GROMACS .gro file of C-alpha atoms in nm:
model
  464
    1MET     CA    1   2.366   3.685  -3.053
    2SER     CA    2   2.066   3.819  -3.254
    3ARG     CA    3   2.191   4.185  -3.169
    4ARG     CA    4   2.547   4.110  -3.285
    5LEU     CA    5   2.425   3.964  -3.614
    6SER     CA    6   2.202   4.264  -3.662
    7VAL     CA    7   1.886   4.045  -3.632
    8PRO     CA    8   1.598   4.231  -3.442
    9PRO     CA    9   1.418   4.037  -3.168
   10ASP     CA   10   1.050   3.962  -3.191
   11PHE     CA   11   0.778   3.900  -2.956
   12HIS     CA   12   0.884   3.512  -2.959
   13THR     CA   13   1.235   3.605  -2.836
   14PHE     CA   14   1.170   3.793  -2.534
   15PRO     CA   15   0.983   3.507  -2.352
   16PHE     CA   16   1.266   3.267  -2.374
   17VAL     CA   17   1.510   3.543  -2.260
   18PHE     CA   18   1.295   3.628  -1.966
   19LYS     CA   19   1.279   3.254  -1.865
   20ALA     CA   20   1.651   3.245  -1.873
   21CYS     CA   21   1.673   3.553  -1.661
   22ALA     CA   22   1.443   3.389  -1.414
   23GLN     CA   23   1.670   3.075  -1.403
   24LEU     CA   24   1.989   3.291  -1.323
   25ARG     CA   25   1.805   3.505  -1.075
   26VAL     CA   26   1.967   3.834  -1.186
   27LEU     CA   27   1.720   4.107  -1.135
   28ALA     CA   28   1.950   4.346  -1.307
   29LEU     CA   29   1.954   4.152  -1.621
   30SER     CA   30   1.579   4.094  -1.623
   31ARG     CA   31   1.538   4.486  -1.605
   32SER     CA   32   1.758   4.523  -1.880
   33VAL     CA   33   1.574   4.278  -2.109
   34HIS     CA   34   1.264   4.456  -1.987
   35SER     CA   35   1.406   4.792  -2.133
   36LEU     CA   36   1.484   4.625  -2.457
   37ALA     CA   37   1.139   4.497  -2.489
   38PHE     CA   38   1.012   4.828  -2.424
   39LYS     CA   39   1.238   4.978  -2.682
   40PHE     CA   40   1.132   4.734  -2.953
   41GLY     CA   41   0.754   4.792  -2.863
   42TYR     CA   42   0.681   4.428  -2.733
   43VAL     CA   43   0.588   4.502  -2.383
   44SER     CA   44   0.226   4.505  -2.438
   45HIS     CA   45   0.234   4.188  -2.650
   46LEU     CA   46   0.054   3.909  -2.439
   47PHE     CA   47   0.351   3.645  -2.458
   48VAL     CA   48   0.591   3.902  -2.329
   49LEU     CA   49   0.375   4.056  -2.100
   50ASN     CA   50   0.309   3.727  -1.917
   51SER     CA   51   0.671   3.629  -1.929
   52LEU     CA   52   0.747   3.976  -1.785
   53ILE     CA   53   0.506   3.937  -1.492
   54ARG     CA   54   0.619   3.567  -1.411
   55VAL     CA   55   1.010   3.675  -1.401
   56TYR     CA   56   0.935   3.977  -1.167
   57SER     CA   57   0.732   3.747  -0.944
   58ILE     CA   58   1.019   3.480  -0.935
   59HIS     CA   59   1.258   3.777  -0.848
   60GLY     CA   60   1.018   3.863  -0.555
   61ARG     CA   61   0.933   4.205  -0.712
   62ILE     CA   62   0.561   4.155  -0.685
   63ASP     CA   63   0.512   4.530  -0.707
   64ASP     CA   64   0.706   4.562  -1.032
   65ALA     CA   65   0.490   4.263  -1.152
   66TYR     CA   66   0.169   4.422  -1.065
   67GLN     CA   67   0.288   4.748  -1.223
   68VAL     CA   68   0.335   4.558  -1.565
   69PHE     CA   69   0.010   4.388  -1.511
   70GLY     CA   70  -0.190   4.718  -1.449
   71GLU     CA   71  -0.028   4.901  -1.745
   72SER     CA   72  -0.155   4.640  -1.978
   73SER     CA   73  -0.517   4.640  -2.118
   74ASP     CA   74  -0.452   4.325  -2.306
   75ARG     CA   75  -0.464   4.054  -2.025
   76ASP     CA   76  -0.572   3.679  -2.043
   77VAL     CA   77  -0.611   3.399  -1.777
   78VAL     CA   78  -0.236   3.336  -1.801
   79SER     CA   79  -0.178   3.700  -1.698
   80TYR     CA   80  -0.405   3.668  -1.399
   81ASN     CA   81  -0.269   3.330  -1.306
   82ALA     CA   82   0.085   3.469  -1.315
   83MET     CA   83  -0.018   3.752  -1.082
   84VAL     CA   84  -0.198   3.498  -0.832
   85ASP     CA   85   0.105   3.287  -0.838
   86GLY     CA   86   0.340   3.582  -0.759
   87PHE     CA   87   0.121   3.690  -0.448
   88VAL     CA   88   0.120   3.330  -0.330
   89LYS     CA   89   0.484   3.296  -0.345
   90THR     CA   90   0.543   3.616  -0.167
   91GLY     CA   91   0.306   3.507   0.119
   92GLN     CA   92   0.025   3.774   0.021
   93MET     CA   93  -0.268   3.550   0.034
   94ALA     CA   94  -0.529   3.820   0.073
   95CYS     CA   95  -0.401   3.995  -0.244
   96ALA     CA   96  -0.384   3.665  -0.421
   97ARG     CA   97  -0.762   3.595  -0.315
   98GLU     CA   98  -0.861   3.955  -0.429
   99MET     CA   99  -0.679   3.907  -0.768
  100PHE     CA  100  -0.859   3.551  -0.801
  101ASP     CA  101  -1.187   3.688  -0.724
  102GLN     CA  102  -1.137   3.974  -0.991
  103MET     CA  103  -1.069   3.704  -1.269
  104PRO     CA  104  -1.316   3.726  -1.545
  105VAL     CA  105  -1.228   3.352  -1.636
  106ARG     CA  106  -1.056   3.085  -1.431
  107ASP     CA  107  -0.903   2.766  -1.509
  108ALA     CA  108  -0.768   2.472  -1.338
  109VAL     CA  109  -0.437   2.641  -1.271
  110SER     CA  110  -0.617   2.943  -1.117
  111TRP     CA  111  -0.813   2.706  -0.852
  112GLY     CA  112  -0.509   2.488  -0.788
  113THR     CA  113  -0.257   2.785  -0.720
  114MET     CA  114  -0.508   2.914  -0.473
  115VAL     CA  115  -0.576   2.599  -0.295
  116ALA     CA  116  -0.196   2.521  -0.281
  117GLY     CA  117  -0.138   2.880  -0.174
  118TYR     CA  118  -0.377   2.839   0.118
  119THR     CA  119  -0.235   2.499   0.245
  120GLN     CA  120   0.114   2.631   0.207
  121ALA     CA  121   0.025   2.917   0.424
  122ASN     CA  122  -0.132   2.709   0.703
  123MET     CA  123  -0.470   2.835   0.603
  124CYS     CA  124  -0.619   2.485   0.565
  125SER     CA  125  -0.982   2.567   0.629
  126GLU     CA  126  -0.974   2.812   0.346
  127ALA     CA  127  -0.801   2.550   0.125
  128ILE     CA  128  -1.068   2.303   0.202
  129GLU     CA  129  -1.366   2.559   0.159
  130LEU     CA  130  -1.208   2.663  -0.194
  131PHE     CA  131  -1.172   2.295  -0.295
  132ASN     CA  132  -1.549   2.229  -0.207
  133GLN     CA  133  -1.634   2.527  -0.417
  134ILE     CA  134  -1.450   2.354  -0.717
  135LEU     CA  135  -1.679   2.046  -0.659
  136ALA     CA  136  -2.000   2.254  -0.614
  137LEU     CA  137  -1.931   2.426  -0.949
  138GLU     CA  138  -1.884   2.080  -1.103
  139LEU     CA  139  -1.522   2.186  -1.216
  140ARG     CA  140  -1.256   1.937  -1.249
  141PRO     CA  141  -0.976   1.987  -0.996
  142ASP     CA  142  -0.626   1.913  -1.111
  143ASN     CA  143  -0.367   1.713  -0.939
  144ILE     CA  144  -0.218   2.031  -0.749
  145SER     CA  145  -0.565   2.103  -0.601
  146LEU     CA  146  -0.605   1.734  -0.498
  147VAL     CA  147  -0.273   1.701  -0.339
  148SER     CA  148  -0.302   2.024  -0.166
  149VAL     CA  149  -0.639   1.969  -0.024
  150LEU     CA  150  -0.521   1.631   0.093
  151SER     CA  151  -0.222   1.795   0.273
  152ALA     CA  152  -0.474   2.050   0.439
  153CYS     CA  153  -0.694   1.764   0.551
  154ALA     CA  154  -0.404   1.600   0.692
  155GLN     CA  155  -0.282   1.899   0.881
  156MET     CA  156  -0.623   1.955   1.037
  157GLY     CA  157  -0.693   1.577   1.104
  158GLU     CA  158  -1.010   1.595   0.865
  159LEU     CA  159  -1.014   1.222   0.786
  160GLU     CA  160  -1.385   1.235   0.666
  161GLN     CA  161  -1.318   1.544   0.417
  162GLY     CA  162  -1.001   1.367   0.303
  163LYS     CA  163  -1.208   1.042   0.220
  164ILE     CA  164  -1.450   1.265   0.019
  165VAL     CA  165  -1.146   1.375  -0.186
  166HIS     CA  166  -1.032   1.014  -0.229
  167LYS     CA  167  -1.371   0.908  -0.336
  168TYR     CA  168  -1.387   1.169  -0.605
  169ILE     CA  169  -1.064   1.056  -0.740
  170LYS     CA  170  -1.204   0.694  -0.754
  171ARG     CA  171  -1.531   0.813  -0.893
  172ASN     CA  172  -1.381   0.997  -1.170
  173GLY     CA  173  -1.121   0.760  -1.267
  174ILE     CA  174  -0.842   1.006  -1.206
  175ARG     CA  175  -0.506   0.837  -1.248
  176VAL     CA  176  -0.310   0.799  -0.942
  177ASP     CA  177   0.047   0.910  -1.029
  178SER     CA  178   0.337   0.943  -0.796
  179PHE     CA  179   0.236   1.287  -0.706
  180LEU     CA  180  -0.116   1.202  -0.607
  181ALA     CA  181  -0.004   0.863  -0.442
  182THR     CA  182   0.224   1.083  -0.224
  183GLY     CA  183  -0.042   1.291  -0.129
  184LEU     CA  184  -0.273   1.009  -0.033
  185VAL     CA  185  -0.018   0.802   0.161
  186ASP     CA  186   0.076   1.131   0.358
  187PHE     CA  187  -0.297   1.207   0.442
  188TYR     CA  188  -0.378   0.854   0.567
  189ALA     CA  189  -0.073   0.822   0.759
  190LYS     CA  190  -0.102   1.145   0.942
  191CYS     CA  191  -0.491   1.071   1.015
  192GLY     CA  192  -0.402   0.734   1.192
  193CYS     CA  193  -0.486   0.518   0.887
  194ILE     CA  194  -0.141   0.361   0.830
  195GLU     CA  195  -0.281   0.035   0.679
  196THR     CA  196  -0.462   0.233   0.431
  197ALA     CA  197  -0.153   0.431   0.355
  198ARG     CA  198   0.034   0.108   0.298
  199ASP     CA  199  -0.226  -0.023   0.070
  200ILE     CA  200  -0.228   0.280  -0.152
  201PHE     CA  201   0.163   0.285  -0.151
  202GLU     CA  202   0.161  -0.089  -0.255
  203SER     CA  203  -0.096  -0.051  -0.534
  204SER     CA  204   0.081   0.264  -0.686
  205PRO     CA  205   0.302   0.148  -0.978
  206ASP     CA  206   0.480   0.484  -1.004
  207ARG     CA  207   0.685   0.556  -0.702
  208ASN     CA  208   0.950   0.835  -0.675
  209VAL     CA  209   1.162   0.920  -0.374
  210PHE     CA  210   0.882   1.159  -0.244
  211THR     CA  211   0.635   0.859  -0.244
  212TRP     CA  212   0.877   0.642  -0.065
  213ASN     CA  213   0.968   0.933   0.185
  214ALA     CA  214   0.572   0.965   0.278
  215MET     CA  215   0.549   0.604   0.362
  216LEU     CA  216   0.876   0.607   0.552
  217VAL     CA  217   0.758   0.912   0.760
  218GLY     CA  218   0.422   0.761   0.816
  219LEU     CA  219   0.580   0.431   0.955
  220ALA     CA  220   0.799   0.638   1.170
  221MET     CA  221   0.499   0.827   1.306
  222HIS     CA  222   0.336   0.502   1.394
  223GLY     CA  223   0.637   0.369   1.577
  224GLU     CA  224   0.689   0.074   1.313
  225GLY     CA  225   1.062   0.057   1.350
  226SER     CA  226   1.122  -0.277   1.216
  227VAL     CA  227   0.877  -0.258   0.935
  228LEU     CA  228   1.043   0.087   0.852
  229LEU     CA  229   1.377  -0.068   0.802
  230ASP     CA  230   1.223  -0.329   0.554
  231TYR     CA  231   1.059  -0.054   0.332
  232PHE     CA  232   1.405   0.135   0.341
  233SER     CA  233   1.569  -0.185   0.216
  234ARG     CA  234   1.301  -0.207  -0.043
  235MET     CA  235   1.344   0.160  -0.145
  236ILE     CA  236   1.725   0.087  -0.200
  237SER     CA  237   1.662  -0.233  -0.392
  238SER     CA  238   1.414  -0.076  -0.629
  239GLY     CA  239   1.691   0.177  -0.734
  240ILE     CA  240   1.550   0.472  -0.553
  241GLN     CA  241   1.823   0.700  -0.414
  242PRO     CA  242   1.733   0.812  -0.056
  243ASP     CA  243   1.779   1.164   0.055
  244GLY     CA  244   1.803   1.345   0.372
  245VAL     CA  245   1.438   1.321   0.452
  246SER     CA  246   1.456   0.934   0.396
  247PHE     CA  247   1.751   0.912   0.648
  248LEU     CA  248   1.573   1.133   0.892
  249SER     CA  249   1.254   0.896   0.884
  250VAL     CA  250   1.461   0.579   0.941
  251LEU     CA  251   1.650   0.723   1.227
  252MET     CA  252   1.324   0.845   1.382
  253GLY     CA  253   1.178   0.499   1.352
  254CYS     CA  254   1.512   0.342   1.496
  255SER     CA  255   1.485   0.574   1.794
  256HIS     CA  256   1.158   0.461   1.914
  257ALA     CA  257   1.221   0.104   1.833
  258GLY     CA  258   1.551   0.091   2.035
  259LEU     CA  259   1.753  -0.005   1.725
  260VAL     CA  260   2.081   0.163   1.823
  261HIS     CA  261   2.303  -0.053   1.605
  262GLN     CA  262   2.089  -0.041   1.295
  263ALA     CA  263   2.075   0.358   1.348
  264TRP     CA  264   2.450   0.385   1.388
  265LYS     CA  265   2.506   0.182   1.067
  266LEU     CA  266   2.271   0.393   0.859
  267PHE     CA  267   2.415   0.710   0.990
  268ASN     CA  268   2.772   0.609   0.921
  269ASP     CA  269   2.654   0.485   0.573
  270MET     CA  270   2.485   0.816   0.477
  271GLU     CA  271   2.783   0.996   0.308
  272THR     CA  272   3.014   0.702   0.244
  273ILE     CA  273   2.765   0.479   0.059
  274TYR     CA  274   2.469   0.701  -0.035
  275GLY     CA  275   2.646   1.037  -0.079
  276VAL     CA  276   2.409   1.233   0.167
  277LYS     CA  277   2.590   1.445   0.395
  278PRO     CA  278   2.459   1.441   0.752
  279GLU     CA  279   2.298   1.779   0.850
  280LEU     CA  280   2.246   1.916   1.199
  281LYS     CA  281   1.893   1.738   1.223
  282HIS     CA  282   2.055   1.391   1.146
  283TYR     CA  283   2.311   1.459   1.412
  284GLY     CA  284   2.047   1.569   1.657
  285CYS     CA  285   1.837   1.269   1.588
  286MET     CA  286   2.136   1.030   1.639
  287VAL     CA  287   2.230   1.197   1.972
  288ASP     CA  288   1.873   1.152   2.058
  289ILE     CA  289   1.887   0.767   2.006
  290LEU     CA  290   2.209   0.748   2.188
  291GLY     CA  291   2.060   0.941   2.458
  292ARG     CA  292   1.751   0.730   2.490
  293ALA     CA  293   1.966   0.403   2.505
  294GLY     CA  294   2.169   0.575   2.812
  295LEU     CA  295   2.493   0.598   2.574
  296ILE     CA  296   2.554   0.947   2.713
  297GLU     CA  297   2.942   0.940   2.677
  298GLU     CA  298   2.902   0.820   2.303
  299ALA     CA  299   2.643   1.102   2.234
  300MET     CA  300   2.891   1.362   2.369
  301GLU     CA  301   3.179   1.201   2.158
  302LEU     CA  302   2.944   1.247   1.847
  303ILE     CA  303   2.875   1.608   1.931
  304LYS     CA  304   3.246   1.672   1.969
  305GLY     CA  305   3.316   1.526   1.639
  306MET     CA  306   3.050   1.716   1.427
  307PRO     CA  307   3.204   1.949   1.149
  308TYR     CA  308   2.981   2.225   1.276
  309GLY     CA  309   2.849   2.356   1.621
  310GLY     CA  310   2.553   2.179   1.770
  311ASP     CA  311   2.205   2.359   1.756
  312VAL     CA  312   1.914   2.343   2.019
  313PHE     CA  313   1.799   2.007   1.867
  314VAL     CA  314   2.161   1.836   1.900
  315TRP     CA  315   2.197   1.969   2.265
  316GLY     CA  316   1.831   1.922   2.354
  317GLY     CA  317   1.853   1.541   2.234
  318LEU     CA  318   2.152   1.510   2.474
  319LEU     CA  319   1.954   1.668   2.757
  320GLY     CA  320   1.654   1.452   2.692
  321GLY     CA  321   1.882   1.142   2.723
  322CYS     CA  322   2.028   1.271   3.053
  323ARG     CA  323   1.682   1.327   3.179
  324THR     CA  324   1.578   0.974   3.114
  325HIS     CA  325   1.890   0.821   3.265
  326GLY     CA  326   1.969   1.083   3.537
  327ASN     CA  327   2.308   1.207   3.425
  328LEU     CA  328   2.302   1.544   3.606
  329GLU     CA  329   2.672   1.642   3.516
  330VAL     CA  330   2.627   1.628   3.135
  331ALA     CA  331   2.264   1.761   3.166
  332LYS     CA  332   2.413   2.087   3.314
  333LYS     CA  333   2.640   2.116   3.022
  334ALA     CA  334   2.385   2.057   2.771
  335ALA     CA  335   2.121   2.283   2.942
  336GLN     CA  336   2.379   2.563   2.925
  337GLN     CA  337   2.431   2.511   2.565
  338VAL     CA  338   2.062   2.505   2.494
  339MET     CA  339   2.004   2.849   2.710
  340LYS     CA  340   2.278   3.017   2.540
  341ILE     CA  341   2.126   2.924   2.184
  342LYS     CA  342   1.775   2.974   2.262
  343PRO     CA  343   1.718   3.182   2.590
  344GLU     CA  344   1.343   3.200   2.523
  345ASP     CA  345   1.300   2.828   2.536
  346GLY     CA  346   1.135   2.730   2.866
  347GLY     CA  347   1.140   2.370   2.810
  348VAL     CA  348   1.473   2.325   2.916
  349TYR     CA  349   1.404   2.454   3.267
  350SER     CA  350   1.141   2.204   3.311
  351ILE     CA  351   1.373   1.916   3.198
  352MET     CA  352   1.638   2.026   3.454
  353ALA     CA  353   1.377   2.039   3.708
  354ASN     CA  354   1.282   1.697   3.644
  355ILE     CA  355   1.654   1.599   3.670
  356TYR     CA  356   1.702   1.772   3.978
  357ALA     CA  357   1.394   1.596   4.131
  358HIS     CA  358   1.503   1.247   4.020
  359THR     CA  359   1.846   1.328   4.185
  360GLU     CA  360   1.682   1.482   4.490
  361GLN     CA  361   1.858   1.809   4.434
  362TRP     CA  362   1.582   2.006   4.603
  363ASP     CA  363   1.755   2.344   4.638
  364ASP     CA  364   1.856   2.345   4.274
  365LEU     CA  365   1.506   2.237   4.189
  366VAL     CA  366   1.352   2.536   4.348
  367LYS     CA  367   1.621   2.760   4.194
  368ILE     CA  368   1.549   2.651   3.845
  369ARG     CA  369   1.184   2.686   3.860
  370ARG     CA  370   1.216   3.027   4.018
  371SER     CA  371   1.439   3.124   3.732
  372LEU     CA  372   1.180   3.012   3.475
  373SER     CA  373   0.916   3.243   3.639
  374THR     CA  374   1.132   3.555   3.660
  375ASN     CA  375   1.263   3.499   3.306
  376LYS     CA  376   1.016   3.692   3.093
  377ARG     CA  377   1.147   3.576   2.769
  378ALA     CA  378   1.112   3.199   2.841
  379LYS     CA  379   0.793   2.996   2.741
  380LYS     CA  380   0.730   2.645   2.860
  381ILE     CA  381   0.720   2.423   2.568
  382THR     CA  382   0.780   2.053   2.515
  383GLY     CA  383   1.098   1.874   2.541
  384PHE     CA  384   1.350   1.764   2.273
  385THR     CA  385   1.329   1.446   2.037
  386CYS     CA  386   1.451   1.386   1.702
  387GLY     CA  387   1.088   1.378   1.623
  388GLY     CA  388   1.102   1.753   1.665
  389VAL     CA  389   1.350   1.817   1.390
  390LEU     CA  390   1.126   1.625   1.140
  391ARG     CA  391   0.847   1.882   1.158
  392ASN     CA  392   0.790   2.007   0.829
  393ALA     CA  393   1.064   1.819   0.675
  394ALA     CA  394   0.891   1.521   0.511
  395GLY     CA  395   0.726   1.483   0.179
  396ASP     CA  396   0.882   1.760  -0.002
  397PHE     CA  397   0.752   1.669  -0.368
  398ILE     CA  398   0.719   1.900  -0.655
  399ALA     CA  399   0.422   2.037  -0.834
  400SER     CA  400   0.484   2.164  -1.178
  401PHE     CA  401   0.264   2.412  -1.354
  402ASN     CA  402   0.301   2.682  -1.606
  403GLY     CA  403   0.675   2.613  -1.617
  404ASN     CA  404   0.736   2.694  -1.287
  405LEU     CA  405   0.821   2.468  -0.995
  406GLY     CA  406   0.622   2.543  -0.677
  407ARG     CA  407   0.716   2.333  -0.365
  408CYS     CA  408   0.421   2.168  -0.197
  409THR     CA  409   0.550   2.057   0.145
  410ILE     CA  410   0.390   1.765   0.322
  411THR     CA  411   0.406   1.850   0.704
  412VAL     CA  412   0.462   1.594   0.967
  413ALA     CA  413   0.216   1.611   1.273
  414GLU     CA  414   0.362   1.807   1.579
  415LEU     CA  415   0.680   1.643   1.709
  416PHE     CA  416   0.559   1.321   1.550
  417ALA     CA  417   0.304   1.309   1.852
  418MET     CA  418   0.189   0.973   1.769
  419SER     CA  419   0.507   0.783   1.797
  420GLU     CA  420   0.626   0.999   2.085
  421LEU     CA  421   0.317   0.937   2.293
  422ARG     CA  422   0.349   0.549   2.214
  423TYR     CA  423   0.705   0.567   2.343
  424THR     CA  424   0.610   0.771   2.645
  425TYR     CA  425   0.315   0.543   2.746
  426ARG     CA  426   0.546   0.220   2.709
  427GLU     CA  427   0.751   0.362   3.008
  428GLY     CA  428   0.438   0.304   3.221
  429ASN     CA  429   0.417   0.608   3.464
  430ARG     CA  430   0.207   0.908   3.443
  431LEU     CA  431   0.309   1.246   3.615
  432ALA     CA  432   0.052   1.197   3.900
  433ASP     CA  433   0.164   0.867   3.999
  434PHE     CA  434   0.536   0.988   3.970
  435ILE     CA  435   0.473   1.288   4.213
  436THR     CA  436   0.267   1.072   4.473
  437THR     CA  437   0.445   0.724   4.480
  438GLU     CA  438   0.802   0.772   4.361
  439LEU     CA  439   0.915   1.108   4.520
  440ASN     CA  440   0.966   1.198   4.864
  441LEU     CA  441   0.960   1.580   4.814
  442PRO     CA  442   0.972   1.888   5.052
  443ASP     CA  443   0.639   2.073   5.039
  444GLU     CA  444   0.772   2.353   4.832
  445ALA     CA  445   0.918   2.121   4.568
  446LEU     CA  446   0.589   1.906   4.554
  447GLN     CA  447   0.393   2.211   4.499
  448ILE     CA  448   0.620   2.307   4.192
  449LEU     CA  449   0.571   1.967   4.033
  450GLU     CA  450   0.190   1.951   4.114
  451ASP     CA  451   0.153   2.290   3.930
  452ASP     CA  452   0.325   2.150   3.622
  453VAL     CA  453   0.061   1.880   3.591
  454LYS     CA  454  -0.160   2.118   3.432
  455GLY     CA  455   0.098   2.162   3.139
  456VAL     CA  456   0.188   1.940   2.877
  457SER     CA  457   0.572   2.017   2.869
  458LEU     CA  458   0.650   1.877   3.208
  459LEU     CA  459   0.409   1.593   3.170
  460ARG     CA  460   0.604   1.440   2.883
  461ALA     CA  461   0.944   1.535   3.050
  462CYS     CA  462   0.861   1.343   3.359
  463VAL     CA  463   0.684   1.015   3.215
  464THR     CA  464   0.955   0.947   2.940
   0.00000   0.00000   0.00000
């Protein structure tokens, strides 16, 4: 518009145009505007420079961003922060740390970007160490740093370190907004302190969908199926629209509480009432629920009616149900699908071995174990549950800084280990008892199963 009206752009114009280019995600357009800024002599202007670094970083062109940064002698803390953020977003944490260490001046954004980056890169020890440096220097961390270090503590099970962070928040009178409340709820839930998580949730006046999801995930993790349904009802009553993570958490809770009817209703209501289209992970969890309840035929019908082909979690959920209830015929079909989709997955071999043992198909048992030993690609891993598809799916709340939206993901403990083990232990058997008291095995088959006592995968496969 300004060019058509013969009005020359100035250094105020280009940052807004670059922001629009970033939102459109069109690299060619950004390069074109870059050329215009160069033509009018504004590339070296600080506002334009910082916007240009940021837009190239958003495009994933970190080398171009670094070139622009390096060619300018007029840089400020915002310029450095934009580069650090760009390296973090492209997963180059070593480069981000090098740039961070070179900064003549650092602000809260600088520290927060690095702590969040380390956490998102699963470098949790580094995130905690850097946060402790912030405290040692008597700097005031922002909420991004606080939530990120809480997430790091949760991933590592560092309960005491997380409590130090919480005490810092209280001691300094930091307002616990929805963002911070979500981080605290997630941290305490993952570290086994579900009642503390509930207390924080209940005391938070500012809850959004992410805060509710953190609470739902925590309750699912601890096997609190009935309480979870109550919280979900409260979420709806409070006017919060549930999302895919909300439903995944509730289905998970229903699975371990054996609430098949409630799960079916919620699954059917997802799209018709709440406008949330079920994804593969929701189908996988529902299949797992039906399988656990012994409703193998219903699970098969659900898979047949899916709008898209099943993945390893869908077929794995069915296989897990067949394992529990000894349905050899359907188990073979499910196992074939899993092997086709993910041939390197050795867990399916262990599950089939268990099913063959239960049904006294000793020749097939020996064959499947030998197949695993000769398949160089396959690795023995844990079995399939709807908890597995929730890994890294929960929490998903937004950290906003410098006009950019950075996703800070709250991960769920491996396969929702706590609730999964609670479910397993309620079954009452251990693998050693199972081998010695319940099976009358030929020597070769017995040796195969005894060898697997040393591994986690068949332990869980045999006792659920």
